[in-house]
Amino acid sequence: MADKRDYYEVLGIDKSASEAEIKKAFRKKAMKYHPDRNPDNKEAEEHFKEVNEAYEVLSDPEKKKRYDQFGHAGVDPNAGFGGGAGGFGGFDFGDIFDMFGGAFGGGFGGGGRSRRNGPQKGRDLQKTVTIEFKEALFGCTKEIEITKNVRCKTCNGEGTEPGTSKKTCDVCGGSGQVSQVKNTAFGRFQNVVTCSKCNGTGQIIETPCHECGGEGSIRNRVKIKVDIPAGIDNDNMITLRGQGEPGVNGGPDGDLYVITHVKAHSVYKRRDYNLYIELPITYDQAVLGAKVKVPGFGESYSYTIPAGTQSGSEFRLKGKGVVNPRTGRKGDLYVKVVVEIPTKVSSKEKRAIKKMADEMSDSAYPKKARFDKLEL
């Protein structure tokens, strides 16, 4: 355990981080090192495993409490909480806890170890799905493909050849654990460890399933439909319960976390549930005012620009933004008008502009008039 990094360091947070901050840090790190984004990158794969391991502990209040108190040994099922407490003349403090049968309230020693022959939840998975800007606004259904372990249909996840069954381990008697006696400076102490013959399952498969080789699951490519709700944003997470890998010994299947990646739009921008767009208008529209059309998704909106509107002015169309999937309320649409200056004009147009300029009085441009008189 000495080569393991601190879990808080792995997620880039401090010990005072809230549950929400822990979850946010996990999602950020998991996305960075996810195998889909780092194909054939062993270093990223190891970081991804490290991040998942850290989150599994820090997101569980009980495990986090033990980790904060005893370090990695506090959450290692095979350490008896001894490794994290430090050594004393080669003596494992976990042996002391074993004497009291977990009387210290944290389930020390054998009382605190997880048993592999009990129900275990399947592994959670993560997948990124890319959607168009419009699909994020109105919602859609996407089909994703993932490679994962699926329950073997031949043996129904038991791992045994059909017609045969598992046998109780003759070493541990089905408990998955065996007792060891250690002689220490304080006397003889009993320690409970995982049975090496059945690897803690308590059962032996004498005739493995020909399809899965006794694993109870096989690697397969599967397609899963994902309902994307309207209003979802970039880097949001959708949880599909039970779509992860199969559980063990009757445990529940893992979950699939789908992370959304929303493509940028060429015209529209989004911040939270508000939309933003720049609308080009002509000089005469800005000066005289005009009724303009603002393009939307599948519809358009009318707005009357008042006379004398300055370039860069912004107006709001209330309730024309993105729907909030939690509240059902819509954000707003902010339109910034930008006066477009012609770059190519004909001789006739130049004369018309010159005539207009000659006829305009200085009072039409009060800011320019004040600036011309400015002395520094």
CSV table of C-alpha atoms in Angstrom, one decimal, residues 5 7-12 24-54 123 126-128 259:
chain,number,residue,atom,x,y,z
A,5,ARG,CA,-1.2,7.9,-3.8
A,7,TYR,CA,-7.0,9.6,-2.6
A,8,TYR,CA,-7.6,13.3,-2.0
A,9,GLU,CA,-4.5,14.0,-4.1
A,10,VAL,CA,-5.8,11.7,-6.8
A,11,LEU,CA,-9.0,13.7,-7.1
A,12,GLY,CA,-7.3,17.1,-6.6
A,24,LYS,CA,-17.5,17.1,-9.4
A,25,ALA,CA,-13.8,16.3,-9.1
A,26,PHE,CA,-14.4,12.6,-9.9
A,27,ARG,CA,-16.4,13.5,-13.0
A,28,LYS,CA,-13.7,15.9,-14.2
A,29,LYS,CA,-10.8,13.4,-13.7
A,30,ALA,CA,-12.8,10.4,-15.0
A,31,MET,CA,-13.5,12.2,-18.2
A,32,LYS,CA,-9.9,13.3,-18.6
A,33,TYR,CA,-8.5,9.7,-18.3
A,34,HIS,CA,-11.5,7.7,-19.7
A,35,PRO,CA,-10.3,5.0,-22.1
A,36,ASP,CA,-12.6,6.3,-24.9
A,37,ARG,CA,-10.7,9.5,-24.9
A,38,ASN,CA,-7.3,7.8,-24.4
A,39,PRO,CA,-7.3,4.7,-26.6
A,40,ASP,CA,-4.3,2.4,-26.2
A,41,ASN,CA,-2.9,4.7,-23.4
A,42,LYS,CA,-1.8,2.5,-20.5
A,43,GLU,CA,-0.9,5.4,-18.3
A,44,ALA,CA,-4.3,7.0,-18.7
A,45,GLU,CA,-5.9,3.6,-18.0
A,46,GLU,CA,-4.1,3.3,-14.7
A,47,HIS,CA,-5.0,6.9,-13.8
A,48,PHE,CA,-8.7,6.1,-14.6
A,49,LYS,CA,-8.6,3.0,-12.3
A,50,GLU,CA,-6.9,5.1,-9.6
A,51,VAL,CA,-9.6,7.8,-9.9
A,52,ASN,CA,-12.4,5.3,-9.7
A,53,GLU,CA,-10.8,3.7,-6.6
A,54,ALA,CA,-10.5,7.0,-4.9
A,123,ARG,CA,-18.7,-2.6,-11.9
A,126,GLN,CA,-18.8,5.4,-18.1
A,127,LYS,CA,-19.4,6.4,-21.7
A,128,THR,CA,-19.3,9.8,-23.5
A,259,ILE,CA,-21.5,12.0,-20.1
